[in-house]
Amino acid sequence: MATQLKRTELIFREDIDYSALMRKIMKMGKEKFIEELIDSGLRGRGGAGFPTGLKWKIVKEYPDPIKYIICNADEGEPGTFKDREILDKASEKVIWGMALASYITGAKEGFIYIRAEYKYLKTKLRIAIDRMEHNIKSLGINFKLDLIFGAGAYVCGEETALIESMEGFRGEPTNKPPYPVNEGYLGRPTVVNNVETFVNAMIIADIGAEEYKKLGTKASQGSKLFSVSGDCCKEGVFELEMGMTVQQFVDEFGDGDTKAVQVGGASGFCVPRKEFKNTIIGFEGVPTGGSMKVFNSSRSMYNILENYLIFFEEESCGQCTPCRVGTQQLLHGIRAVKRKEKPKTYLDELLRLAYTMKYASKCGLGRSVGNAFTSIIENFREEIVY
Amino acid sequence: MISNAEEFIAQLADKHGRKRESLLPILQDVVDQYYYLDESYMVNIARELDISTADVYGTASFYSFLGINEQGKHVIRVCQTIVCDMKRKEDIIDAITELLGIRPGETTHDGKFSLFYTNCLGSCHKGPAMLINDELYGDLTPEKTKDILVSYMKR
Ligand SMILES: Cc1cc2nc3c(=O)[nH]c(=O)nc-3n(C[C@H](O)[C@H](O)[C@H](O)COP(=O)(O)O)c2cc1C
Ligand code: SF4
Ligand code: FES
């Protein structure tokens, strides 16, 4: 099988002198670097895709003496494991990326909020943090970094829930606005970025926006880590340029019998075989936090959908009705149709419910349940019914 | 035991602080030490932080890793999410049941093991996967699972 995918090797490169790089940026100046970051087109790698340069600029310009930098390492999206790989293999780069954010925005304190499931990385991260804190002090920058562990709640990856959790409350998302950039941790302006985003900021500091922009497409600049799993000829974490089609992806990673690819985890979209050729992976097509789950024709799409709905039903924080009741009803609904307790037209009612949840839910969890639900029902209706 | 716990919790409050932000780190350390949050511990924590016990309970019960019911010394969490499901996580559960005699949600009589389902552990490419306390195990087979458990029986 011809390999068409362009591979990049930037994220895990660790042969960088971070202190020297930091000195380079200090010479360049904060304003100039922010411009560079905006120019690079870097968008957050946690899923929502907010421009990172703009986020840092807002926090930098906010007139508050106390600010915070938070690294979102709560990675809980089913099928996503690239942040764990980064924290394991390139921990220094993440930590220096946070130090860079602190220098640019003027924050003196930062936290890595990491899911409890990754506690075995604790010692490694502590060592890397101590080293960074020591080295950055000699550059005249004061930045204190700490580790905070989650306690088993997917919704805490949502940035406002994450902040609630850090403050010692139930991890329930809050209304936006106010956004964390204005009123974040303890009410102070806060940068919340994904693990991979901090690494990308370091790459841009290293190679410059000009070089960085040569990778990817206009809407999806740079390279991206993909977590590949399921019915594949190879599984694992791969760094690829964005902008490829699902077909190109399947040609390289599929097992020759791929029926569907779930792009972006349980919150993402299910792409059926007939759409592989004209679906682009990236912000202009199907956006993704990096999860690519491959299903071959032996898999029941009913089981897959049911599994996702169990996940959402368990992980919904229960705070707002559309999501709390909606996830339950979708799950009960497809089970009832499968058991012939409801006619197959009931699926149309469920589709309307999923649509309502998209608009009436308070946070991204409830709003994205409909993505997988709708794309699976629309493309594999017969598998759900029979 | 209880007076011990009281002292332990006071020490934790000294270490983590008595602010609201200190609550989760304290709860986590108590679970590390005593495996779950007994009601009496929650009362103590509430007193230390000067918040209501209901508030402590309400916060703790939100998080699946902060057990509020009696839980064994070794907590086994088997991933139930789709990729591990496709890779036959049920065989892993059955192997555990065969060896320990517990189903998901149960604790062994000697209080040594509890078994739970959990959601994606971020190890799908190495599924089926499970966590025992803080330790991650991937590429499981029923045999491998039993070997791992036997090593915990001795601890
Ligand atoms: C339910 C839910 C879970 C999320 N989980 C994560 C996560 O585990 N990691 C992450 O970086 N972002 C997660 N996000 C997105 C964050 O809210 C936020 O957009 C992100 O951390 C911002 O960083 P970025 O701009 O670097 O992507 C989640 C969002 C929602 C709605
Ligand atoms: S959408 Fe779901 S997870 Fe989000 S606030 Fe509402 S109930 Fe909670
Ligand atoms: S699905 Fe089991 S570890 Fe991700």
XYZ file of C-alpha atoms and ligand atoms in Angstrom:
584
model
C 0.000 0.000 0.000
C 1.535 3.305 -1.061
C 2.092 5.653 1.814
C 0.624 9.002 0.918
C 0.557 10.566 4.326
C 3.087 13.171 5.176
C 4.677 12.439 8.493
C 6.282 15.026 10.635
C 8.609 14.661 13.528
C 8.399 17.784 15.573
C 6.414 17.000 18.667
C 8.631 14.376 20.234
C 11.919 16.036 19.320
C 13.588 16.745 22.635
C 17.021 17.857 21.430
C 16.221 21.444 22.288
C 18.125 23.706 24.650
C 15.091 25.155 26.402
C 16.962 27.838 28.331
C 18.578 29.068 25.127
C 15.230 29.061 23.354
C 13.708 31.026 26.216
C 16.524 33.589 26.005
C 15.838 33.923 22.285
C 12.180 34.705 22.959
C 13.105 37.160 25.723
C 15.316 38.977 23.243
C 12.569 38.914 20.659
C 10.070 40.485 23.070
C 6.597 39.520 24.223
C 4.698 41.542 21.622
C 6.697 40.110 18.809
C 6.259 36.547 19.944
C 2.488 36.937 20.316
C 2.422 38.224 16.731
C 4.409 35.209 15.687
C 2.016 32.874 17.484
C -1.029 34.497 15.901
C 0.649 34.435 12.514
C 1.402 30.726 12.875
C -2.333 30.002 12.857
C -1.984 27.658 15.827
C -5.374 26.570 17.127
C -5.936 24.754 20.399
C -5.427 21.021 20.229
C -7.984 20.153 22.914
C -10.842 20.004 20.453
C -12.451 23.441 20.348
C -9.703 24.972 18.226
C -9.517 28.470 19.680
C -6.561 30.491 18.286
C -3.803 30.147 20.864
C -2.038 33.438 20.099
C -5.238 35.329 20.724
C -5.854 33.515 24.010
C -2.408 34.419 25.323
C -2.801 38.001 24.115
C -6.071 38.467 25.978
C -4.569 37.202 29.230
C -1.398 39.217 28.709
C -3.352 42.432 28.259
C -5.732 41.837 31.142
C -4.827 44.255 33.919
C -4.564 41.926 36.875
C -1.383 41.295 38.855
C -2.344 37.661 39.452
C -2.784 35.300 36.524
C -2.565 31.563 36.043
C -1.452 29.079 33.398
C -3.226 25.731 33.340
C -2.324 22.728 31.268
C -5.360 20.605 30.567
C -4.135 17.022 30.861
C -7.497 15.504 31.727
C -7.577 13.580 28.449
C -10.699 11.479 28.795
C -12.180 11.438 25.322
C -12.607 7.772 24.374
C -9.900 6.763 21.947
C -7.543 9.607 22.815
C -4.145 8.879 24.296
C -1.776 11.320 22.648
C -1.505 13.630 25.670
C -0.349 10.735 27.803
C 2.271 9.927 25.196
C 3.485 13.557 25.186
C 3.590 13.773 28.975
C 5.521 10.534 29.019
C 7.963 11.152 26.178
C 8.238 14.938 25.934
C 7.337 16.156 29.414
C 10.002 18.895 29.395
C 8.581 20.410 26.262
C 5.113 20.726 27.788
C 6.497 22.238 30.947
C 8.661 24.744 29.081
C 5.680 25.567 26.892
C 3.870 26.529 30.086
C 6.874 28.538 31.234
C 6.799 30.341 27.911
C 3.112 31.143 28.423
C 3.909 32.436 31.890
C 6.638 34.703 30.589
C 4.425 36.061 27.811
C 1.315 36.658 29.932
C 2.998 37.561 33.205
C 1.505 34.672 35.172
C 3.635 33.563 38.095
C 1.922 30.316 38.846
C 0.763 27.356 36.827
C -0.858 23.955 37.233
C -1.015 20.762 35.283
C -4.453 19.268 35.871
C -3.924 15.633 35.083
C -6.441 12.815 35.202
C -6.153 10.360 38.077
C -5.751 7.557 35.573
C -2.308 8.957 34.687
C -1.007 9.081 38.235
C 1.813 6.726 37.362
C 3.446 9.655 35.511
C 3.723 11.671 38.729
C 7.391 11.120 39.569
C 8.577 11.760 36.055
C 6.637 15.016 35.839
C 7.792 16.188 39.274
C 11.416 15.772 38.252
C 10.900 17.683 35.004
C 9.068 20.458 36.868
C 11.837 20.855 39.438
C 14.422 21.090 36.693
C 12.463 23.711 34.767
C 11.784 25.813 37.881
C 15.474 25.784 38.666
C 16.579 26.713 35.142
C 14.036 29.428 34.604
C 15.006 31.152 37.819
C 18.486 31.695 36.409
C 16.840 33.552 33.521
C 15.260 35.890 36.015
C 11.737 34.518 35.623
C 9.704 33.326 38.577
C 7.333 30.580 37.662
C 5.961 28.013 40.061
C 4.350 24.918 38.648
C 2.275 22.316 40.437
C 0.505 19.064 39.666
C -3.182 18.667 40.426
C -4.847 15.320 40.016
C -8.362 14.758 38.803
C -10.493 12.097 40.419
C -12.213 10.276 37.608
C -14.632 12.607 35.846
C -14.517 13.109 32.074
C -16.432 16.391 32.252
C -13.562 17.971 34.220
C -11.733 18.249 30.895
C -14.162 21.045 30.051
C -12.231 24.123 31.067
C -14.761 25.719 33.418
C -15.456 22.369 35.102
C -11.715 21.874 35.410
C -11.436 25.182 37.216
C -14.352 24.319 39.522
C -12.617 21.057 40.331
C -9.318 22.818 41.035
C -11.165 25.142 43.365
C -12.418 22.146 45.329
C -15.967 21.878 44.029
C -17.944 19.370 42.015
C -16.669 19.457 38.450
C -19.726 21.139 36.982
C -19.275 23.422 33.961
C -20.296 27.043 34.451
C -21.848 29.441 31.991
C -19.577 31.271 29.549
C -19.079 34.216 29.671
C -17.201 34.831 31.857
C -14.450 32.990 30.030
C -11.381 31.700 31.866
C -9.205 34.254 30.063
C -11.073 36.926 32.023
C -12.267 35.159 35.142
C -10.612 31.798 35.531
C -8.998 30.058 38.473
C -9.909 31.883 41.712
C -11.497 34.546 39.537
C -8.202 35.527 37.896
C -7.344 35.637 34.184
C -6.230 32.168 33.204
C -4.760 30.493 30.156
C -6.134 26.971 29.802
C -4.473 25.021 27.030
C -4.228 21.427 25.996
C -0.957 19.526 26.488
C -0.265 19.408 22.764
C -0.972 23.123 22.371
C 1.856 24.055 24.747
C 4.174 21.784 22.800
C 3.170 23.452 19.551
C 3.856 26.881 21.028
C 7.375 25.653 21.821
C 7.794 24.363 18.273
C 6.786 27.757 16.919
C 9.213 29.463 19.273
C 11.867 27.133 17.933
C 11.302 27.074 14.157
C 9.244 30.251 13.697
C 5.791 30.809 12.233
C 7.063 30.805 8.655
C 8.368 27.236 8.823
C 5.440 26.068 10.909
C 2.912 27.300 8.382
C 4.412 25.100 5.696
C 2.739 22.190 7.462
C -0.933 21.371 7.109
C -3.611 23.387 5.362
C -4.842 26.936 5.625
C -7.590 26.110 8.099
C -5.555 23.522 9.957
C -1.994 24.631 10.330
C 0.803 22.495 11.652
C 1.068 18.841 12.403
C -1.113 16.894 14.756
C -0.867 13.836 16.883
C -3.378 11.137 16.133
C -4.361 8.386 18.534
C -5.118 5.446 16.289
C -6.909 2.371 17.599
C -9.439 -0.287 16.742
C -9.372 -2.584 13.716
C -6.070 -1.324 12.352
C -2.939 -2.755 10.843
C -1.064 -0.590 13.320
C -2.215 1.185 16.454
C -0.589 3.908 18.496
C 0.252 7.601 18.381
C 1.278 9.079 15.040
C 2.265 12.602 14.107
C 0.707 13.549 10.800
C -0.034 16.685 8.865
C -3.626 17.790 8.982
C -5.654 18.063 5.809
C -5.617 14.402 4.695
C -8.788 12.607 3.674
C -10.231 9.735 5.682
C -9.518 7.501 2.652
C -5.804 8.328 2.799
C -5.860 7.603 6.487
C -7.659 4.286 6.063
C -5.305 3.213 3.260
C -2.436 3.442 5.682
C -3.985 2.394 8.973
C -7.012 0.236 8.138
C -7.060 -3.541 8.039
C -8.428 -3.667 4.482
C -12.029 -4.102 5.592
C -12.816 -0.739 7.182
C -16.512 0.038 7.497
C -16.377 3.305 9.411
C -14.007 5.638 11.216
C -14.995 7.529 14.325
C -13.104 10.815 14.161
C -12.771 12.810 17.377
C -13.863 10.235 19.926
C -17.322 9.696 21.356
C -17.956 13.443 20.934
C -16.896 13.298 17.314
C -18.342 12.063 14.047
C -18.717 8.666 12.511
C -17.591 8.658 8.885
C -18.964 5.745 6.800
C -17.030 4.121 3.972
C -18.896 5.965 1.213
C -17.721 9.299 2.623
C -14.033 8.398 3.093
C -12.867 10.005 -0.154
C -14.449 13.395 0.318
C -13.993 13.899 4.058
C -11.019 15.950 5.124
C -9.571 15.548 8.602
C -9.102 19.033 10.012
C -11.062 22.094 10.992
C -12.409 22.432 7.417
C -13.868 18.899 7.456
C -14.216 16.737 10.532
C -12.349 18.398 13.379
C -10.582 16.174 15.837
C -8.756 16.217 19.120
C -6.812 13.354 17.602
C -8.877 10.270 18.273
C -9.264 7.956 15.269
C -11.126 4.748 15.911
C -11.327 2.292 13.068
C -14.151 -0.223 12.756
C -14.225 -3.114 10.285
C -17.279 -4.821 8.886
C -17.444 -7.394 11.682
C -18.463 -4.662 14.154
C -22.035 -3.888 15.074
C -22.710 -0.168 14.867
C -25.489 -0.710 17.385
C -22.967 -1.890 19.970
C -20.720 1.036 19.220
C -23.507 3.578 19.599
C -24.790 1.921 22.757
C -21.281 1.983 24.227
C -20.957 5.712 23.512
C -24.330 6.455 25.057
C -23.458 4.506 28.199
C -20.318 6.628 28.380
C -22.228 9.904 28.080
C -24.972 8.839 30.425
C -22.372 8.046 33.094
C -20.223 11.092 32.496
C -22.962 13.735 32.186
C -22.589 15.933 35.264
C -26.374 15.978 35.545
C -26.556 19.698 36.044
C -28.787 20.557 33.109
C -31.892 18.693 31.987
C -31.338 18.370 28.221
C -28.116 16.461 28.813
C -29.007 14.558 31.989
C -32.349 13.303 30.708
C -31.378 13.386 27.038
C -28.478 10.954 27.386
C -30.721 8.551 29.335
C -33.531 8.778 26.814
C -31.257 8.225 23.820
C -29.810 5.128 25.469
C -33.191 3.720 26.516
C -34.589 4.709 23.131
C -32.197 2.733 20.948
C -32.508 -0.257 23.284
C -36.291 -0.106 22.966
C -36.094 0.048 19.177
C -33.681 -2.875 19.127
C -36.042 -4.907 21.318
C -38.958 -3.954 19.057
C -40.739 -2.237 21.938
C -40.779 0.907 19.828
C -41.318 1.246 16.053
C -38.290 2.146 13.960
C -39.767 5.592 13.299
C -39.026 6.287 16.967
C -35.446 6.875 15.827
C -36.641 10.072 14.156
C -37.941 11.297 17.474
C -34.594 10.489 19.025
C -32.841 12.416 16.256
C -34.942 15.434 17.143
C -33.993 15.006 20.782
C -30.297 14.862 19.860
C -30.786 18.041 17.860
C -32.417 19.753 20.818
C -29.578 18.682 23.098
C -27.108 20.297 20.734
C -28.708 23.683 21.302
C -30.176 23.435 24.784
C -27.288 21.851 26.708
C -25.113 23.958 28.931
C -21.696 22.677 27.921
C -19.854 20.901 25.153
C -20.545 17.454 26.578
C -24.293 17.591 26.071
C -23.859 19.571 22.881
C -21.745 16.941 21.199
C -23.692 13.805 22.105
C -25.677 14.358 18.917
C -22.575 14.206 16.699
C -21.957 10.497 17.051
C -25.640 9.745 17.524
C -26.808 11.486 14.371
C -23.949 10.350 12.159
C -24.361 6.708 13.209
C -28.177 6.659 12.905
C -28.135 8.412 9.550
C -25.568 6.099 8.032
C -26.339 2.803 9.726
C -30.032 2.919 10.526
C -30.680 -0.688 9.551
C -28.001 -1.912 11.980
C -29.672 -0.062 14.825
C -33.137 -1.398 14.028
C -32.385 -5.035 13.120
C -8.371 3.852 64.159
C -10.713 6.827 64.225
C -8.610 8.975 66.496
C -5.730 8.043 64.245
C -7.671 9.154 61.217
C -8.566 12.375 62.957
C -4.917 13.107 63.490
C -4.060 12.071 59.962
C -6.683 14.418 58.531
C -5.440 17.278 60.672
C -1.952 16.659 59.320
C -3.281 16.664 55.765
C -4.978 19.983 56.399
C -1.677 21.350 57.673
C -0.009 20.119 54.516
C -2.582 21.116 51.895
C -4.101 24.089 53.667
C -7.595 24.739 54.978
C -8.939 26.523 51.953
C -11.648 25.227 49.685
C -8.994 24.367 47.059
C -7.463 22.044 49.636
C -10.503 19.775 49.717
C -9.745 17.528 46.763
C -6.084 16.887 47.600
C -7.156 16.002 51.154
C -9.902 13.658 49.962
C -7.457 12.015 47.576
C -4.877 11.442 50.295
C -7.499 9.994 52.633
C -8.593 7.556 49.918
C -4.950 6.604 49.315
C -4.575 5.826 52.997
C -7.928 4.280 53.946
C -9.178 3.111 50.470
C -12.499 4.930 50.734
C -14.208 7.866 52.447
C -15.912 6.639 55.556
C -18.588 9.010 56.840
C -16.535 9.769 59.942
C -13.609 10.931 57.792
C -15.880 13.272 55.889
C -17.119 14.723 59.170
C -13.526 15.320 60.225
C -12.554 16.900 56.945
C -15.588 19.188 57.073
C -14.585 20.312 60.560
C -10.992 20.981 59.517
C -12.016 23.079 56.517
C -14.971 24.665 58.282
C -17.499 23.653 55.646
C -20.595 21.480 55.995
C -20.353 17.704 55.884
C -22.999 17.730 53.173
C -20.683 19.865 51.094
C -17.828 17.419 51.531
C -20.117 14.530 50.682
C -21.585 16.359 47.702
C -18.158 17.078 46.301
C -16.674 13.649 46.975
C -19.626 11.771 45.514
C -19.176 13.603 42.218
C -15.868 11.893 41.535
C -15.718 8.228 40.621
C -12.233 7.763 42.092
C -13.309 8.997 45.515
C -15.147 5.960 46.827
C -17.803 6.761 49.415
C -18.703 3.127 49.981
C -16.482 0.495 51.491
C -13.806 -0.464 49.030
C -10.962 -2.962 48.979
C -7.263 -2.314 49.397
C -6.629 -2.939 45.707
C -9.099 -1.335 43.357
C -9.282 -2.932 39.940
C -10.829 -0.800 37.209
C -11.378 -2.491 33.873
C -11.980 -0.244 30.890
C -15.447 -0.772 29.415
C -15.193 1.747 26.569
C -15.531 0.759 22.948
C -12.010 -0.231 21.900
C -11.445 -2.384 24.982
C -14.958 -3.701 24.539
C -14.083 -4.762 20.982
C -10.948 -6.373 22.337
C -12.979 -8.589 24.634
C -12.826 -6.853 27.979
C -15.555 -9.283 29.128
C -13.002 -12.102 29.058
C -10.872 -10.083 31.442
C -13.808 -9.524 33.789
C -14.610 -13.250 33.669
C -11.007 -14.132 34.506
C -11.099 -11.812 37.502
C -14.415 -13.284 38.647
C -13.025 -16.770 38.295
C -10.011 -15.954 40.440
C -11.521 -13.589 43.014
C -15.199 -14.463 42.967
C -16.396 -10.879 42.501
C -18.355 -9.154 39.742
C -18.071 -5.433 38.851
C -19.247 -3.365 41.820
C -18.273 -5.987 44.405
C -15.516 -6.364 47.001
C -13.893 -9.594 48.158
C -14.802 -10.795 51.669
C -11.264 -10.253 52.931
C -11.515 -6.610 51.825
C -8.517 -6.983 49.576
C -9.961 -6.376 46.121
C -12.756 -4.338 44.597
C -13.722 -4.549 40.946
C -15.238 -1.765 38.851
C -15.830 -0.858 35.269
C -14.297 2.433 34.254
C -14.266 4.544 31.108
C -11.456 4.912 28.579
C -8.075 4.742 30.306
C -6.174 6.305 27.421
C -4.593 3.019 26.527
C -6.892 1.880 23.743
C -4.027 0.851 21.450
C -3.033 -1.543 24.227
C -6.528 -2.749 25.043
C -7.991 -4.416 26.874
C -6.623 -2.283 29.678
C -7.111 -2.036 33.424
C -5.894 0.028 36.309
C -5.011 -1.485 39.675
C -4.721 1.379 42.141
C -2.407 3.747 40.179
C -0.797 1.114 38.017
C -1.818 0.675 34.377
C -1.851 -2.710 32.647
C -2.449 -3.180 28.923
C -2.530 -5.902 26.276
C -4.360 -8.082 28.765
C -5.249 -11.711 28.264
C -7.153 -13.760 30.849
C -3.904 -15.540 31.811
C -1.900 -12.349 32.111
C -4.660 -10.797 34.204
C -4.638 -13.695 36.638
C -0.836 -13.548 36.949
C -1.014 -9.853 37.752
C -3.713 -10.421 40.375
C -1.759 -13.214 42.001
C 1.133 -10.799 42.471
C -1.239 -8.414 44.262
C -2.557 -11.164 46.519
C 0.847 -11.316 48.139
C 0.950 -7.582 48.855
C -16.773 17.478 27.950
C -15.504 18.139 27.529
C -14.292 17.522 27.806
C -13.090 18.120 27.442
N -11.932 17.473 27.716
C -10.760 18.059 27.377
C -9.529 17.418 27.685
O -9.491 16.321 28.252
N -8.378 18.033 27.338
C -8.386 19.262 26.719
O -7.321 19.785 26.435
N -9.521 19.885 26.421
C -10.714 19.320 26.738
N -11.875 19.988 26.457
C -11.794 21.332 25.844
C -11.551 22.393 26.913
O -12.791 22.862 27.401
C -10.791 23.598 26.366
O -11.414 24.031 25.202
C -9.348 23.321 26.050
O -8.685 22.808 27.157
C -8.660 24.591 25.626
O -7.335 24.322 25.248
P -6.837 24.462 23.743
O -7.284 25.796 23.241
O -5.366 24.355 23.838
O -7.443 23.350 22.969
C -13.097 19.384 26.787
C -14.317 19.999 26.511
C -15.500 19.385 26.861
C -16.779 20.072 26.543
S -24.381 19.537 29.138
Fe -24.239 17.719 30.476
S -22.159 17.783 31.272
Fe -22.600 19.825 30.442
S -23.416 21.012 32.162
Fe -25.193 20.070 31.191
S -25.484 18.130 32.306
Fe -23.430 18.839 32.768
S -11.175 2.246 25.214
Fe -10.182 1.180 26.822
S -8.427 2.388 27.161
Fe -9.490 3.523 25.668
